[in-house]
JSON list of C-alpha atoms in Angstrom, two decimals:
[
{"chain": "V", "resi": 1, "resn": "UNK", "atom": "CA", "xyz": [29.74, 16.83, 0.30]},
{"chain": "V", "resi": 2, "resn": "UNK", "atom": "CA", "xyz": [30.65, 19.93, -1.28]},
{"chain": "V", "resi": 3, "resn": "UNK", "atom": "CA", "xyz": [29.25, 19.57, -4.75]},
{"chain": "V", "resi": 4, "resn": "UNK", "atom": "CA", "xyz": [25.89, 20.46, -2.61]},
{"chain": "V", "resi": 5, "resn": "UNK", "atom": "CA", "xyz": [27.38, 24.01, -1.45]},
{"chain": "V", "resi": 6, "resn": "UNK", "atom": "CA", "xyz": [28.20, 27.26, -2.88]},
{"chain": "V", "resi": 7, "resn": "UNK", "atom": "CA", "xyz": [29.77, 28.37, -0.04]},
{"chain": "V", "resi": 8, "resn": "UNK", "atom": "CA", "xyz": [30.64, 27.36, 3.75]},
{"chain": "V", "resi": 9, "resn": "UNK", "atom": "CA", "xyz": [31.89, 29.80, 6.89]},
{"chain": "V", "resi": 10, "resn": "UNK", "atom": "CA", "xyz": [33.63, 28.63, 9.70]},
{"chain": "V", "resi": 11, "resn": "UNK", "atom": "CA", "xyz": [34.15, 30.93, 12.17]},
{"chain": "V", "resi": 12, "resn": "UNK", "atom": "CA", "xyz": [36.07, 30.20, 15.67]},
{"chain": "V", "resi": 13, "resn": "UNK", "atom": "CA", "xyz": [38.89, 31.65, 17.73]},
{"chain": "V", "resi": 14, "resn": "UNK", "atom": "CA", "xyz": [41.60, 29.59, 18.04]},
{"chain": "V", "resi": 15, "resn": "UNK", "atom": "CA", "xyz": [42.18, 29.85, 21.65]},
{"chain": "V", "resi": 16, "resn": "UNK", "atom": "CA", "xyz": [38.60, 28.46, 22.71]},
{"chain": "V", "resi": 17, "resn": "UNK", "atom": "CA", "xyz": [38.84, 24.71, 23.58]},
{"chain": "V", "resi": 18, "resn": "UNK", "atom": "CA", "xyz": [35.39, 23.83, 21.81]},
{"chain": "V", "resi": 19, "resn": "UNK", "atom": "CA", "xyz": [36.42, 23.92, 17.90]},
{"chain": "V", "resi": 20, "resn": "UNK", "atom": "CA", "xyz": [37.01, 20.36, 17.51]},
{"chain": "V", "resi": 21, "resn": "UNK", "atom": "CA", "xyz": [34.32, 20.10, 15.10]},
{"chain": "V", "resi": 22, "resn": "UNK", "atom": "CA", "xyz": [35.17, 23.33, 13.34]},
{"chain": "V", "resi": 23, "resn": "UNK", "atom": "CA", "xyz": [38.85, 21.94, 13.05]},
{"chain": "V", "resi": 24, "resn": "UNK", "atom": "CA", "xyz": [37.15, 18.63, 11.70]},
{"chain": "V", "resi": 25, "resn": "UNK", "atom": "CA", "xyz": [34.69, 19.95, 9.33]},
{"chain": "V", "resi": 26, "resn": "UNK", "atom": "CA", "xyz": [37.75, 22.31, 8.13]},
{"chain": "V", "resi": 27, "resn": "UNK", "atom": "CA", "xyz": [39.94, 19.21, 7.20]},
{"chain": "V", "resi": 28, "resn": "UNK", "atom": "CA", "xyz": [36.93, 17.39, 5.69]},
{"chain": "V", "resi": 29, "resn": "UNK", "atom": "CA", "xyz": [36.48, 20.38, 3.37]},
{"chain": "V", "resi": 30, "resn": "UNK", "atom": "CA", "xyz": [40.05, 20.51, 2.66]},
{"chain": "V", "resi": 31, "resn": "UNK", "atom": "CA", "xyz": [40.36, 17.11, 1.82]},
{"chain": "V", "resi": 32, "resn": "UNK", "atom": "CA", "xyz": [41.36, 16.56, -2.04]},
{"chain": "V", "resi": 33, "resn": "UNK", "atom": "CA", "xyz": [38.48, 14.68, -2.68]},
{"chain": "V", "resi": 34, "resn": "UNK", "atom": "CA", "xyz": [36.06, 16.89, -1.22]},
{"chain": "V", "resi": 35, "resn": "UNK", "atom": "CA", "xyz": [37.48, 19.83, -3.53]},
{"chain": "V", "resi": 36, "resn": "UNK", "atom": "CA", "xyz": [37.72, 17.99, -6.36]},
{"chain": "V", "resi": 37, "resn": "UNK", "atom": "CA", "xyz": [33.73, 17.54, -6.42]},
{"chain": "V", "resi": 38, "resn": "UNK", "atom": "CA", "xyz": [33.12, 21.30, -6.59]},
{"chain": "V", "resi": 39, "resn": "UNK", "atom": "CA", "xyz": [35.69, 23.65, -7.09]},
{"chain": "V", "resi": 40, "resn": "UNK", "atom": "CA", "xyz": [33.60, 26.44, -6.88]},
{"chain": "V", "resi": 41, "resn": "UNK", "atom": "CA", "xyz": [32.51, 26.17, -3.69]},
{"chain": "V", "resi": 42, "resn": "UNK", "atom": "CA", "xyz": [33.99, 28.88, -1.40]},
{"chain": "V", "resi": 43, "resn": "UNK", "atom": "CA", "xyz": [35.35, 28.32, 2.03]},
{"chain": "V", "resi": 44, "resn": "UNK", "atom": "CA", "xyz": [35.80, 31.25, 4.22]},
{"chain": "V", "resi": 45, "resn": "UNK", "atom": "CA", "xyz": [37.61, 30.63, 7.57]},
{"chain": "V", "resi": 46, "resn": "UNK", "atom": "CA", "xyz": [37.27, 33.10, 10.19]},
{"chain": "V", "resi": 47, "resn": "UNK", "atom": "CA", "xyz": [39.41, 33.61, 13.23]},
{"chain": "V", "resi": 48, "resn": "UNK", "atom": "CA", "xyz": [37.94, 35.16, 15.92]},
{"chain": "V", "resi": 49, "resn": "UNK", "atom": "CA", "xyz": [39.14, 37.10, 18.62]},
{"chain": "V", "resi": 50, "resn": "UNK", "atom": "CA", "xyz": [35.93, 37.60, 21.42]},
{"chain": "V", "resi": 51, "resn": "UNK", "atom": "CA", "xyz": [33.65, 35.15, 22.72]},
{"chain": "V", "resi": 52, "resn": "UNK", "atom": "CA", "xyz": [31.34, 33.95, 19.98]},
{"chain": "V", "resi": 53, "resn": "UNK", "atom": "CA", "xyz": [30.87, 30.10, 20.03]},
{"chain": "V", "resi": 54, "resn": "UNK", "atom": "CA", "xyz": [32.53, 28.46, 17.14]},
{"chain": "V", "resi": 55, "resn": "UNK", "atom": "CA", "xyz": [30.00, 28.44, 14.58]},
{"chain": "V", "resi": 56, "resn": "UNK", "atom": "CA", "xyz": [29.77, 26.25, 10.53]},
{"chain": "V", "resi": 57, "resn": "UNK", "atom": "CA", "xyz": [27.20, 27.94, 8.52]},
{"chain": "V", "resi": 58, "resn": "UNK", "atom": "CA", "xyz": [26.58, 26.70, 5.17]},
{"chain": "V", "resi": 59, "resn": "UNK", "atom": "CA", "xyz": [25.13, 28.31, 1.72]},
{"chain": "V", "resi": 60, "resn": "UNK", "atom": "CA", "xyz": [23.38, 25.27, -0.28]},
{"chain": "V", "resi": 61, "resn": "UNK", "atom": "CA", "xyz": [23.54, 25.48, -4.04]},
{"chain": "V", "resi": 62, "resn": "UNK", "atom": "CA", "xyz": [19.92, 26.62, -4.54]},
{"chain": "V", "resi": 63, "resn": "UNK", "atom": "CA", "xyz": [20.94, 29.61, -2.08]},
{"chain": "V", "resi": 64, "resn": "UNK", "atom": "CA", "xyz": [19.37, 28.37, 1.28]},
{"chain": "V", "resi": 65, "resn": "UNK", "atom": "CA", "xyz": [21.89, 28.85, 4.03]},
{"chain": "V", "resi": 66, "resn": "UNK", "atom": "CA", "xyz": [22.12, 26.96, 7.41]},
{"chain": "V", "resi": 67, "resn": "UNK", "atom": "CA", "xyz": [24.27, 27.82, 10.40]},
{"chain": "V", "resi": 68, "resn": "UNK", "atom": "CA", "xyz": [25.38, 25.01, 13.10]},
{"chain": "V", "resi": 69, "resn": "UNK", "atom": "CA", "xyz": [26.35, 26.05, 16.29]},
{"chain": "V", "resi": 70, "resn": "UNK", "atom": "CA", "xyz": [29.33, 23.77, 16.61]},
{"chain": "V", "resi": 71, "resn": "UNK", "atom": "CA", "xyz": [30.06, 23.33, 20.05]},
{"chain": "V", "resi": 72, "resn": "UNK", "atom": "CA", "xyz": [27.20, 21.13, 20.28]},
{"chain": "V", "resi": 73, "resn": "UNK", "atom": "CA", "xyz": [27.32, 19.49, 16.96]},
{"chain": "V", "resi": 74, "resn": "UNK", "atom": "CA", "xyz": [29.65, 17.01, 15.94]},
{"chain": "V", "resi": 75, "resn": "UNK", "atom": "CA", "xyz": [31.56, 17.51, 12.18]},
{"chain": "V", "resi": 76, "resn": "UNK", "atom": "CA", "xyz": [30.53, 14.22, 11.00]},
{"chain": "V", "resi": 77, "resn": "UNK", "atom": "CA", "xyz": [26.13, 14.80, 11.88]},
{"chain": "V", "resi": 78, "resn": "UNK", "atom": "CA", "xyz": [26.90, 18.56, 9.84]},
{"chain": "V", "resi": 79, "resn": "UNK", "atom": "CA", "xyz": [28.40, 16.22, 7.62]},
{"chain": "V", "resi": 80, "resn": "UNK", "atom": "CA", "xyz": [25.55, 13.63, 7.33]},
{"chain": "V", "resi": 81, "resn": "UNK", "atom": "CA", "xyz": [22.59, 16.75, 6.90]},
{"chain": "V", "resi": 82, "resn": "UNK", "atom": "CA", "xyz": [24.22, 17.70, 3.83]},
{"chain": "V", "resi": 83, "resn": "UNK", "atom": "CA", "xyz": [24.61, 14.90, 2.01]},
{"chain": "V", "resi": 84, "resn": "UNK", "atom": "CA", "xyz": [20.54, 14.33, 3.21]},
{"chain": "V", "resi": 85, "resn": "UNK", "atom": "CA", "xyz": [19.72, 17.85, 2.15]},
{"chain": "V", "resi": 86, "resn": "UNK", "atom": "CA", "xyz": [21.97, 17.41, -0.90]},
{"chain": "V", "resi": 87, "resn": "UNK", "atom": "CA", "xyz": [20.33, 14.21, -2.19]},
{"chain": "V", "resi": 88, "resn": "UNK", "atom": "CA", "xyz": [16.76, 15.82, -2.14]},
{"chain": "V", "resi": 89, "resn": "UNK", "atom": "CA", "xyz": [18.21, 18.97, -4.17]},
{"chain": "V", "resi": 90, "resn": "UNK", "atom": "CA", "xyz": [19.15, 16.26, -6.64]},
{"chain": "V", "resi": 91, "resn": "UNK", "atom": "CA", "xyz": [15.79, 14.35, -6.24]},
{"chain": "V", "resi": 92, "resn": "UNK", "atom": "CA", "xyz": [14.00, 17.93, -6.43]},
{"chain": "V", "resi": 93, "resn": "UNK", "atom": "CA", "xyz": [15.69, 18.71, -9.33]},
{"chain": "V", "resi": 94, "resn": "UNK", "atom": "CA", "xyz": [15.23, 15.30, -11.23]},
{"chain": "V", "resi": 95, "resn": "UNK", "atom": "CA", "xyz": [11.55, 15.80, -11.14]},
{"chain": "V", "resi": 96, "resn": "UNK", "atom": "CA", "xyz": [11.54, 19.54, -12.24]},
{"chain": "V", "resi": 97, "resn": "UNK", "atom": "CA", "xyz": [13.96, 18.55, -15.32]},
{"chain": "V", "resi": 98, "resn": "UNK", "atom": "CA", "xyz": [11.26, 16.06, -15.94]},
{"chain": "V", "resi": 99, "resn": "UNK", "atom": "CA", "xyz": [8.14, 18.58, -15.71]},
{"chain": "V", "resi": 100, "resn": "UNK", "atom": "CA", "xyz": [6.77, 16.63, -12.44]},
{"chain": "V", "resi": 101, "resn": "UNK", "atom": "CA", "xyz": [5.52, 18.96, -9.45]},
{"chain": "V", "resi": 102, "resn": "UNK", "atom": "CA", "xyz": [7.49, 18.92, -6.24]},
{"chain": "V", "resi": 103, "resn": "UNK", "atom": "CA", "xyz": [6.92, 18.36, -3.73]},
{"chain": "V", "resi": 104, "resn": "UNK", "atom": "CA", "xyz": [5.43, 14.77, -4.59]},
{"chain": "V", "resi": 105, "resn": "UNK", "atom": "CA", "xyz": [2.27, 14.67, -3.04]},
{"chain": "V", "resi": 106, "resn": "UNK", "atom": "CA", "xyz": [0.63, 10.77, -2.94]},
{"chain": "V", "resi": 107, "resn": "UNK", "atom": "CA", "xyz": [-2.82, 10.70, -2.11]},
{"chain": "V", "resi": 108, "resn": "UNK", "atom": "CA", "xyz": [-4.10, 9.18, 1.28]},
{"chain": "V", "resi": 109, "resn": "UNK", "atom": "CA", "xyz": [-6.14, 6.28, -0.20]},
{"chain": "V", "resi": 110, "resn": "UNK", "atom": "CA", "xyz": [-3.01, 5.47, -2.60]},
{"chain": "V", "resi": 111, "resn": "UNK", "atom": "CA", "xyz": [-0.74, 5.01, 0.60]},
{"chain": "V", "resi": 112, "resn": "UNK", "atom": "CA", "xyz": [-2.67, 2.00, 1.51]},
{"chain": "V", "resi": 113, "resn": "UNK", "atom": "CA", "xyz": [-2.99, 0.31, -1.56]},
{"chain": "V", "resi": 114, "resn": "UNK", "atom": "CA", "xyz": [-1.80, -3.37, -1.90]},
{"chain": "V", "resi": 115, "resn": "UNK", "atom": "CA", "xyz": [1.13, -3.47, -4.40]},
{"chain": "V", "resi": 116, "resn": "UNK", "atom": "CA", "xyz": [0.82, -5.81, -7.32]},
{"chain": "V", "resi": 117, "resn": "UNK", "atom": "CA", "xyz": [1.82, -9.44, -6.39]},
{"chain": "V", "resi": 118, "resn": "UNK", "atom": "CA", "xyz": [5.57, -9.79, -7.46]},
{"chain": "V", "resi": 119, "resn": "UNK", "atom": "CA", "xyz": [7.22, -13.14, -8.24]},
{"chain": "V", "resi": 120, "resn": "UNK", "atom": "CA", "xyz": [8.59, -15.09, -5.32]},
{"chain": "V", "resi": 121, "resn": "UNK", "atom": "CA", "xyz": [10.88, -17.92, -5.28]},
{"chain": "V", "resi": 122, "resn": "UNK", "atom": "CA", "xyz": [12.04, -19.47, -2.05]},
{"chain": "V", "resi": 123, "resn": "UNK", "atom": "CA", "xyz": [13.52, -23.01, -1.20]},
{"chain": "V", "resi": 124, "resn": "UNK", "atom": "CA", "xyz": [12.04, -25.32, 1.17]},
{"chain": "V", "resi": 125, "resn": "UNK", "atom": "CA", "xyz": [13.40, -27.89, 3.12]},
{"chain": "V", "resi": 126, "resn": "UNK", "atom": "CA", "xyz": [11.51, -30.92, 2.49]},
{"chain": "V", "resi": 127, "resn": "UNK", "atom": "CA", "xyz": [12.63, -32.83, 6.20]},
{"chain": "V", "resi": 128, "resn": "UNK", "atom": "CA", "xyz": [14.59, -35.18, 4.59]},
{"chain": "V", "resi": 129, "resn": "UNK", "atom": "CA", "xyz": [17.68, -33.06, 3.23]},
{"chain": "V", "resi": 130, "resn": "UNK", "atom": "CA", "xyz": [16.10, -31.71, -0.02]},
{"chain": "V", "resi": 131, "resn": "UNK", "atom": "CA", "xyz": [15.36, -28.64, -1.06]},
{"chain": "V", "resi": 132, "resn": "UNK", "atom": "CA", "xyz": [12.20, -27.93, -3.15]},
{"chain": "V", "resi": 133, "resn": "UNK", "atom": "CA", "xyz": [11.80, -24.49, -5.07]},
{"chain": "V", "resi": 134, "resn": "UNK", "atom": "CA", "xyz": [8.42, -22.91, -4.68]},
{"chain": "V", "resi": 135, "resn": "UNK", "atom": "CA", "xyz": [7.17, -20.38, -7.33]},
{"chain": "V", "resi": 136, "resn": "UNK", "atom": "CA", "xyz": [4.69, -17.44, -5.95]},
{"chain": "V", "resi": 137, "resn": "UNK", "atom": "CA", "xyz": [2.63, -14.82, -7.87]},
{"chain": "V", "resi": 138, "resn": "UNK", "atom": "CA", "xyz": [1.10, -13.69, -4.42]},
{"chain": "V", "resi": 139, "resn": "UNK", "atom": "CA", "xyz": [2.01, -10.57, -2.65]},
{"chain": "V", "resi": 140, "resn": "UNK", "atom": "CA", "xyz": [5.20, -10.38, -0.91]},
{"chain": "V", "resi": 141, "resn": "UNK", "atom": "CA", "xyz": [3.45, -9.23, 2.24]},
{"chain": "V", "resi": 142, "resn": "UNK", "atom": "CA", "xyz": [1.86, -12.53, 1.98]},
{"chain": "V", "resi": 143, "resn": "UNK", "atom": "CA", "xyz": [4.90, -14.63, 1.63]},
{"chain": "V", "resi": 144, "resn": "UNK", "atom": "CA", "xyz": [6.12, -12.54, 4.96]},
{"chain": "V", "resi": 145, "resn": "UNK", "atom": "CA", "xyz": [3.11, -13.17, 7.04]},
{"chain": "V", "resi": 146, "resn": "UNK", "atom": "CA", "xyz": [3.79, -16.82, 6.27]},
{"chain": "V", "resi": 147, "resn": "UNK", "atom": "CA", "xyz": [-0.01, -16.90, 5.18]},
{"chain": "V", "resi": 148, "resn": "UNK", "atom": "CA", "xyz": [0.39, -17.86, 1.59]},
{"chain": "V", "resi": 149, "resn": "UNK", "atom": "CA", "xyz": [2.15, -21.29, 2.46]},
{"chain": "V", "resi": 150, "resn": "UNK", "atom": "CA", "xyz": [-0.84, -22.13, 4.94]},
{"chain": "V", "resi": 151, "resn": "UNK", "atom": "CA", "xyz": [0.77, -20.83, 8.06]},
{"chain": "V", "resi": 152, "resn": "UNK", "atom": "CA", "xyz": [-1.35, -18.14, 9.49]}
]
């Protein structure tokens, strides 16, 4: 989770009884694996003493920062956005390494093109306890529709 972040903030005062996701997201941070996949990520705790609601912001590697108000979210769905946001840094960067645009922008019409038919096998029960093998060069959307074997 952290190889995605440069830097994350958690801010809370001890004595309010909704940091249970701020105490969670702190251990998940802390954990050895978690540090291990970016050392360089900094994690800033801050213990506050007024009313502020505990609060997880979040610096991304490219420099885009989030803030979660964590009374209302749980560690674990903080947790879950990252790796999300994380993946499509790395998908973002793939193409850009490979001199593609991004975003990837498909074209309407190409949306609802048929694929090319793909190979299908798929056994058969012939009634009597034998199995036949069928082969299939038809589409696969075929072969789910049940309309390729005469069953419409």
């Amino acid at each position: 989770m952290l190889k995605f972040l440069s830097k994350v903030k958690i801010e809370f005062n001890a004595l309010d009884p909704r940091i249970a996701s701020c105490m969670e997201f702190l251990a998940q941070c802390n954990a050895r694996k978690a540090k291990e996949s970016n050392p360089a990520c900094q994690l800033q705790v801050k213990r506050r003493t007024d009313d502020h609601p505990p609060q997880i912001t979040v610096t991304f590697v490219n420099g885009v920062e989030e803030a979660f108000d964590a009374t209302s979210t749980p560690a674990q769905t903080i947790r879950t956005m990252i790796l999300e946001k994380g993946q499509m840094l790395e998908t973002e960067q793939m193409f850009r390494e490979a001199g593609e645009k991004w975003p990837v922008i498909i074209p309407e019409e190409e949306l609802h093109q048929s694929f090319p038919g793909t190979k299908v096998w798929a056994l058969f029960s012939s009634g009597q306890g034998k199995q036949k093998r069928r082969s299939s060069n038809a589409n696969l959307s075929d072969h789910f529709t049940g309309s390729h074997f005469g069953r419409s």
